[in-house]
mmCIF file with all atom_site columns, C-alpha atoms in Angstrom:
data_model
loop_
_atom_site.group_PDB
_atom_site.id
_atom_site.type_symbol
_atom_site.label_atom_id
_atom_site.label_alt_id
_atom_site.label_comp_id
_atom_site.label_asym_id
_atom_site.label_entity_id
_atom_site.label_seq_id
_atom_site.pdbx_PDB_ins_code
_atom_site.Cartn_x
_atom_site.Cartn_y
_atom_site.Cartn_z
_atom_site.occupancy
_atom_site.B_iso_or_equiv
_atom_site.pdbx_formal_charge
_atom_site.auth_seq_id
_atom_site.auth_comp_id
_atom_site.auth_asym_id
_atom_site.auth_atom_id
_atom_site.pdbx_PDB_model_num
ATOM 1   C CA . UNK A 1 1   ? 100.613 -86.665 -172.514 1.00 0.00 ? 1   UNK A CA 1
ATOM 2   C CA . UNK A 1 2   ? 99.158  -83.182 -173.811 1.00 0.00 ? 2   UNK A CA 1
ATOM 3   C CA . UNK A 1 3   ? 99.666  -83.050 -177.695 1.00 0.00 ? 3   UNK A CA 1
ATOM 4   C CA . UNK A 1 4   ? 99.654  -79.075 -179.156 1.00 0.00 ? 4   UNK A CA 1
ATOM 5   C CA . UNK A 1 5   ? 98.821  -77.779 -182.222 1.00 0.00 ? 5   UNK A CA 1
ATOM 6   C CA . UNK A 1 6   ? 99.218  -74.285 -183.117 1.00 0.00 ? 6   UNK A CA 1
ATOM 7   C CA . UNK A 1 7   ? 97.283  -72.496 -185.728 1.00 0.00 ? 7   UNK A CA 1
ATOM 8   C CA . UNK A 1 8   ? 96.919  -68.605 -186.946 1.00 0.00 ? 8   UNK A CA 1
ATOM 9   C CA . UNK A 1 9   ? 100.215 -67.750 -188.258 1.00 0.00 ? 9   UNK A CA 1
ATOM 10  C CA . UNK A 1 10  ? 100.619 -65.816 -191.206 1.00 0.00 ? 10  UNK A CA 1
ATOM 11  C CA . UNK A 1 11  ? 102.026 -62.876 -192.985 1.00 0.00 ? 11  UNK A CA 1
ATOM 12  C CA . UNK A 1 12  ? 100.866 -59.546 -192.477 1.00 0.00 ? 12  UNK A CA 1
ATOM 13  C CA . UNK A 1 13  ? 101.925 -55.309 -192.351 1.00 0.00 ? 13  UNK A CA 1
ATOM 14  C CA . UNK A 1 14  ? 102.951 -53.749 -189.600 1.00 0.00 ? 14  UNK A CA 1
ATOM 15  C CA . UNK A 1 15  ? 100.309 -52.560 -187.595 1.00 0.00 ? 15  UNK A CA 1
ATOM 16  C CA . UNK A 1 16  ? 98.048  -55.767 -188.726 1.00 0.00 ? 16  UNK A CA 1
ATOM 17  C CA . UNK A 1 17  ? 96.975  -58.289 -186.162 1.00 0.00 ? 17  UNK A CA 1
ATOM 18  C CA . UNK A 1 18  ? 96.648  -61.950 -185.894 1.00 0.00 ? 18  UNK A CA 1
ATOM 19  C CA . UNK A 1 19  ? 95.262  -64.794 -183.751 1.00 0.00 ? 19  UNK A CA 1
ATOM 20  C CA . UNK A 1 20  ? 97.078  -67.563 -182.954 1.00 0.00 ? 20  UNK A CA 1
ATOM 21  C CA . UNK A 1 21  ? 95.532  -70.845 -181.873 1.00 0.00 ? 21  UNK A CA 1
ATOM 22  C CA . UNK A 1 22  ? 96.738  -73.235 -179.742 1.00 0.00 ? 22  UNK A CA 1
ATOM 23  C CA . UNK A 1 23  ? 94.640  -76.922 -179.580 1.00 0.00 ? 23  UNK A CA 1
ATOM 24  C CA . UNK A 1 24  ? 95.282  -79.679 -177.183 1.00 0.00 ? 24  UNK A CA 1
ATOM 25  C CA . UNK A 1 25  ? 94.567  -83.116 -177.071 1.00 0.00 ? 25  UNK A CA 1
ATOM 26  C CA . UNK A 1 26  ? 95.082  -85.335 -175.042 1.00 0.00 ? 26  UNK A CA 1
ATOM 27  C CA . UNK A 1 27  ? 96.354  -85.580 -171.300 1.00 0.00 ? 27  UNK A CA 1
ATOM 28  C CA . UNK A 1 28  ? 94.459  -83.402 -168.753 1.00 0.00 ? 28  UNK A CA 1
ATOM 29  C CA . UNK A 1 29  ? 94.961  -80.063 -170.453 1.00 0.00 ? 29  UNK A CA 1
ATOM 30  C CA . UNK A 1 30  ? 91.928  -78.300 -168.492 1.00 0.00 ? 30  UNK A CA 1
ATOM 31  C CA . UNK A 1 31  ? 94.409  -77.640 -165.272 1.00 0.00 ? 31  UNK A CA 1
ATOM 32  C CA . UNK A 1 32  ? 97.208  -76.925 -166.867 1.00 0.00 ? 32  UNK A CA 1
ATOM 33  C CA . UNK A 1 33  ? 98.598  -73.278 -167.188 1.00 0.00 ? 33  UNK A CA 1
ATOM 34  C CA . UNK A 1 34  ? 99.767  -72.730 -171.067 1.00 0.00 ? 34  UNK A CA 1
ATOM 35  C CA . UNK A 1 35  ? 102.237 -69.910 -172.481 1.00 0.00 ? 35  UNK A CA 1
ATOM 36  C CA . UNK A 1 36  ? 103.335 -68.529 -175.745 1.00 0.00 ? 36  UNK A CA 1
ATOM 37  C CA . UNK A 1 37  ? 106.853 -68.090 -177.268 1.00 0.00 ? 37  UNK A CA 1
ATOM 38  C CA . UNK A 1 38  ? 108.610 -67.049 -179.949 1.00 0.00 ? 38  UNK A CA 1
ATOM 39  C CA . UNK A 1 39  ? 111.809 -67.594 -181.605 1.00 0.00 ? 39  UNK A CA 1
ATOM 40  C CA . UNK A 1 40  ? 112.923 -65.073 -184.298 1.00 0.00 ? 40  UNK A CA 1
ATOM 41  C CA . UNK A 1 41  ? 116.171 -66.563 -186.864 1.00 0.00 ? 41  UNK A CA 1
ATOM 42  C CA . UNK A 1 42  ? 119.322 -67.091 -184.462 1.00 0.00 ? 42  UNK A CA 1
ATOM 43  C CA . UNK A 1 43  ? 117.785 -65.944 -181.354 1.00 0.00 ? 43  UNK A CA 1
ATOM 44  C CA . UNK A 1 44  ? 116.617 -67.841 -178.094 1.00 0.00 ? 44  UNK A CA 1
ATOM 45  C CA . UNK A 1 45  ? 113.432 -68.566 -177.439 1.00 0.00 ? 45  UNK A CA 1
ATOM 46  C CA . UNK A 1 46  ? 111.877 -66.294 -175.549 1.00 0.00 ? 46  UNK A CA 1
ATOM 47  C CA . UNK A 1 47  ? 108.512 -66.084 -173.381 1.00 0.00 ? 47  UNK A CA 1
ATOM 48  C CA . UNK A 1 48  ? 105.424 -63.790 -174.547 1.00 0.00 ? 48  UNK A CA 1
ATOM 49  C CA . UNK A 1 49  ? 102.448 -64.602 -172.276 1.00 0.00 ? 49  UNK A CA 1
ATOM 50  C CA . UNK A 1 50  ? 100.691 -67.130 -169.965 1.00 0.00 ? 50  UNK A CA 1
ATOM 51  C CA . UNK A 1 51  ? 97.427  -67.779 -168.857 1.00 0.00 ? 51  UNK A CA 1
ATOM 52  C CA . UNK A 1 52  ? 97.027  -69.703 -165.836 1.00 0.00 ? 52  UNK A CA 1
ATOM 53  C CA . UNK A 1 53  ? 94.431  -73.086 -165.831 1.00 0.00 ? 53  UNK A CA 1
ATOM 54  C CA . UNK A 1 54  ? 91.135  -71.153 -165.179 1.00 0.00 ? 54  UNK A CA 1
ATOM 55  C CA . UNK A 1 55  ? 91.704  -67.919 -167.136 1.00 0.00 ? 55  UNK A CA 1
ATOM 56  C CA . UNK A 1 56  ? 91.969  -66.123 -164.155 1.00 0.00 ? 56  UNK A CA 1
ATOM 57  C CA . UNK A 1 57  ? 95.837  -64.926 -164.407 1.00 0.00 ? 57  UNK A CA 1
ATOM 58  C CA . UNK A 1 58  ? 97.734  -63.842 -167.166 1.00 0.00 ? 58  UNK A CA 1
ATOM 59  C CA . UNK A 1 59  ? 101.085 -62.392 -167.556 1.00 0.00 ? 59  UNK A CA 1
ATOM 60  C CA . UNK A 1 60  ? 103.039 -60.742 -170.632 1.00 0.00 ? 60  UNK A CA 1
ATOM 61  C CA . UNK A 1 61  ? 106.380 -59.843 -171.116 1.00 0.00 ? 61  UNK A CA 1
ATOM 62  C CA . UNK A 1 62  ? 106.995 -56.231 -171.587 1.00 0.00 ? 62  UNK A CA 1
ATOM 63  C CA . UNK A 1 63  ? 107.587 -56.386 -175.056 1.00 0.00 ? 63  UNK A CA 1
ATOM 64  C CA . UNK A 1 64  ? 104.155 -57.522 -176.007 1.00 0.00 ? 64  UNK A CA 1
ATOM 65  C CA . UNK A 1 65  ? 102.034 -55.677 -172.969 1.00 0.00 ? 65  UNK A CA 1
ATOM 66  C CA . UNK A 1 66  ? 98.945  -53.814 -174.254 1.00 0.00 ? 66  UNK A CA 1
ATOM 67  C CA . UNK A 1 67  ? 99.433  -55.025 -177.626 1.00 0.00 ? 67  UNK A CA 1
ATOM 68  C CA . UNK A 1 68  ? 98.865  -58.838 -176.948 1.00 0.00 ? 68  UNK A CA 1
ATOM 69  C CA . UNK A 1 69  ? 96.009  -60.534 -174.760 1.00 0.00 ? 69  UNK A CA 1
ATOM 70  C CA . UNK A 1 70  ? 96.100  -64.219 -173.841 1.00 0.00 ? 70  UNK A CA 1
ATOM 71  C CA . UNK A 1 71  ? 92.814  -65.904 -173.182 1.00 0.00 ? 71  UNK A CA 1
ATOM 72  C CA . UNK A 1 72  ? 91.079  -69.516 -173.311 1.00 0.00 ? 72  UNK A CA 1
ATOM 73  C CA . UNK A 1 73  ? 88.315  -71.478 -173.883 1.00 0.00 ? 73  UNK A CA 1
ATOM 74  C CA . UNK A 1 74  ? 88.141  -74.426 -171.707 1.00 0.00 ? 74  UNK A CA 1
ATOM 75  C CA . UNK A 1 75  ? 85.599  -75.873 -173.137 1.00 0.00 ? 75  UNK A CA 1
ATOM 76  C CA . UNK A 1 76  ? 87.548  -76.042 -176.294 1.00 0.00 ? 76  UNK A CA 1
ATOM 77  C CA . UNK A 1 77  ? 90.768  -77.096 -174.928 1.00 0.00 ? 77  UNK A CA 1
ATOM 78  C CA . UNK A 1 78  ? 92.075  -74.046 -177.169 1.00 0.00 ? 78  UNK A CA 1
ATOM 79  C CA . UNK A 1 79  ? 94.589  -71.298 -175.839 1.00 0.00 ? 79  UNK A CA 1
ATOM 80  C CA . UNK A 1 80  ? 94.554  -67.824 -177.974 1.00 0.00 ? 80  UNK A CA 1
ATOM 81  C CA . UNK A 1 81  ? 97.057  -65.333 -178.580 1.00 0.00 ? 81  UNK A CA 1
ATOM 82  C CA . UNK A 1 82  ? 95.317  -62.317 -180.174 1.00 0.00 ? 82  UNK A CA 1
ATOM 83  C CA . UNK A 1 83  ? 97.815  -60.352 -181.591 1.00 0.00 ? 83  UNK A CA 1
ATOM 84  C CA . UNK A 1 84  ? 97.610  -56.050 -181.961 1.00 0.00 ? 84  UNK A CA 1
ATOM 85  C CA . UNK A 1 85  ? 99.719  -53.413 -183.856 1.00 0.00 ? 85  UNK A CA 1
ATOM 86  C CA . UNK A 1 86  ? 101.953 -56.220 -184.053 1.00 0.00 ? 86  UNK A CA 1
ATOM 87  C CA . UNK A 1 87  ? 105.738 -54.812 -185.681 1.00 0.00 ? 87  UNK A CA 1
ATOM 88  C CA . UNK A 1 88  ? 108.529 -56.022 -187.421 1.00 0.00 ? 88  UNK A CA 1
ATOM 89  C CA . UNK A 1 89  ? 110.194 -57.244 -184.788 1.00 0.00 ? 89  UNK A CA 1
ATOM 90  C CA . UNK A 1 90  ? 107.194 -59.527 -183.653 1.00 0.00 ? 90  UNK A CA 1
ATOM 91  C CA . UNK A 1 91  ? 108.244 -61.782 -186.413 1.00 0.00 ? 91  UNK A CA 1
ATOM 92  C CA . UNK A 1 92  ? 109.007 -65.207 -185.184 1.00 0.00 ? 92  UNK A CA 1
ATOM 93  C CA . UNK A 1 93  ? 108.338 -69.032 -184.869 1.00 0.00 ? 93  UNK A CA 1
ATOM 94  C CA . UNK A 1 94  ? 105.475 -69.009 -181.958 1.00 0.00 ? 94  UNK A CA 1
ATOM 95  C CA . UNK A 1 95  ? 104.741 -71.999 -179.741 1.00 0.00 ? 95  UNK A CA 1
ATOM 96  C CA . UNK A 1 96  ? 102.989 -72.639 -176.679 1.00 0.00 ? 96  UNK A CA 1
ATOM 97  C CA . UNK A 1 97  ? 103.722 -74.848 -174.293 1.00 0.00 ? 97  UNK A CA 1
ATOM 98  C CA . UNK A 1 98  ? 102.144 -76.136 -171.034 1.00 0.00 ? 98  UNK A CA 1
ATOM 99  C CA . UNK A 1 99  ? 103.386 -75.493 -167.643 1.00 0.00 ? 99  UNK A CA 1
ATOM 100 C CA . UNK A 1 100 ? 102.609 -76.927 -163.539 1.00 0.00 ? 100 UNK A CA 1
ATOM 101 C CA . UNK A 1 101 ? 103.779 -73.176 -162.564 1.00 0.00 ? 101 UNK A CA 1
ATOM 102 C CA . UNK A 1 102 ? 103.285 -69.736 -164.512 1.00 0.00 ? 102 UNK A CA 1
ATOM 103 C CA . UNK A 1 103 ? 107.609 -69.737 -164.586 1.00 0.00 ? 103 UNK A CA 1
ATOM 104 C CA . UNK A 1 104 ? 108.661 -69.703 -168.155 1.00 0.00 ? 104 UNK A CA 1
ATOM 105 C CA . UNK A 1 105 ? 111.118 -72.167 -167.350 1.00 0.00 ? 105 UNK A CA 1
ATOM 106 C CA . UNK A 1 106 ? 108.962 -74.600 -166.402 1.00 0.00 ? 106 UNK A CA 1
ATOM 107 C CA . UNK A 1 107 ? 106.746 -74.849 -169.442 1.00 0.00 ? 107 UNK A CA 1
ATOM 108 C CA . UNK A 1 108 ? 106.943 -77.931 -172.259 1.00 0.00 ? 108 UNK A CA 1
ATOM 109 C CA . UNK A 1 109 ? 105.474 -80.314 -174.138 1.00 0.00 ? 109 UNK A CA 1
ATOM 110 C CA . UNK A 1 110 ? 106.010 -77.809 -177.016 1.00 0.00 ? 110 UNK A CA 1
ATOM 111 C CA . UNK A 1 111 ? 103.887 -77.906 -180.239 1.00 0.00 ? 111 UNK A CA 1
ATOM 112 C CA . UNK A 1 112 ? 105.294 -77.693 -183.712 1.00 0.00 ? 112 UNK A CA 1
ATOM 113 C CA . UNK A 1 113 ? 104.712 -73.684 -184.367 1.00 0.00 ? 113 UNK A CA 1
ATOM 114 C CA . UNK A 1 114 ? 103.470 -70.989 -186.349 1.00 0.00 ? 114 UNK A CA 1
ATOM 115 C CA . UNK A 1 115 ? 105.290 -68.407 -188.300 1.00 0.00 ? 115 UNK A CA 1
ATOM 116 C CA . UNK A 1 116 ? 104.677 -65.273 -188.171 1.00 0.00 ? 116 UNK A CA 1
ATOM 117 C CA . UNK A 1 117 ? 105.940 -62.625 -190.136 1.00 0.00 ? 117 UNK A CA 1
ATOM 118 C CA . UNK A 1 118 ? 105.278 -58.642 -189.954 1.00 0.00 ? 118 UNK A CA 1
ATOM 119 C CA . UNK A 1 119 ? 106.529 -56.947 -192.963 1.00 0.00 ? 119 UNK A CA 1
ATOM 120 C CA . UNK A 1 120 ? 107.288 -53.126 -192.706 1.00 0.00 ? 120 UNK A CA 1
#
């Protein structure tokens, strides 16, 4: 079983930028794909990004395309989310998550979080 720990989150202005970590342990994390979420106060949670096992495929969701990049370092076991001109509205409980497809749906195993808040 793949334990995650996510790391990075913070307060910051809009416009700022952060880097979320995510660190696995356990299971065989190498060939898994792994994506971020967020949940914001009384809204679903919602999927940001995913990087596939080898770092060769990534997807975003519209919201955070050209702002966000995904990466990894396998070595590492570690899954980053480097966040750009992030806003107000980027200001959420982020989690990643691991997945057998690159389907949002099909990702768990979800760490605790990391909030992150943009202030205007």
């Amino acid at each position: 079983q793949v334990r995650l720990v996510e790391s990075g989150g913070g307060l910051v202005q809009a416009g700022g930028s952060l880097r979320l970590s995510c660190v696995a342990s356990g299971g065989t994390f190498g060939v898994k794909n792994v994506g971020w979420f967020r949940q914001a106060p009384g809204k679903e949670r919602e999927f940001e990004a995913a990087i596939n096992w080898s770092g060769g495929r990534r997807v975003y969701a519209d919201s955070v395309s050209g702002r966000f990049t995904i990466s990894r370092d396998i070595a590492k076991n570690t899954v980053y989310l480097q966040m750009n001109s992030l806003k107000p509205e980027d200001t959420a409980v982020y989690y990643c998550a691991t997945g057998s497809t690159m389907v949002p749906t099909d990702f768990g195993s979800w760490g605790q979080g990391t909030q992150v808040t943009v202030s205007s």
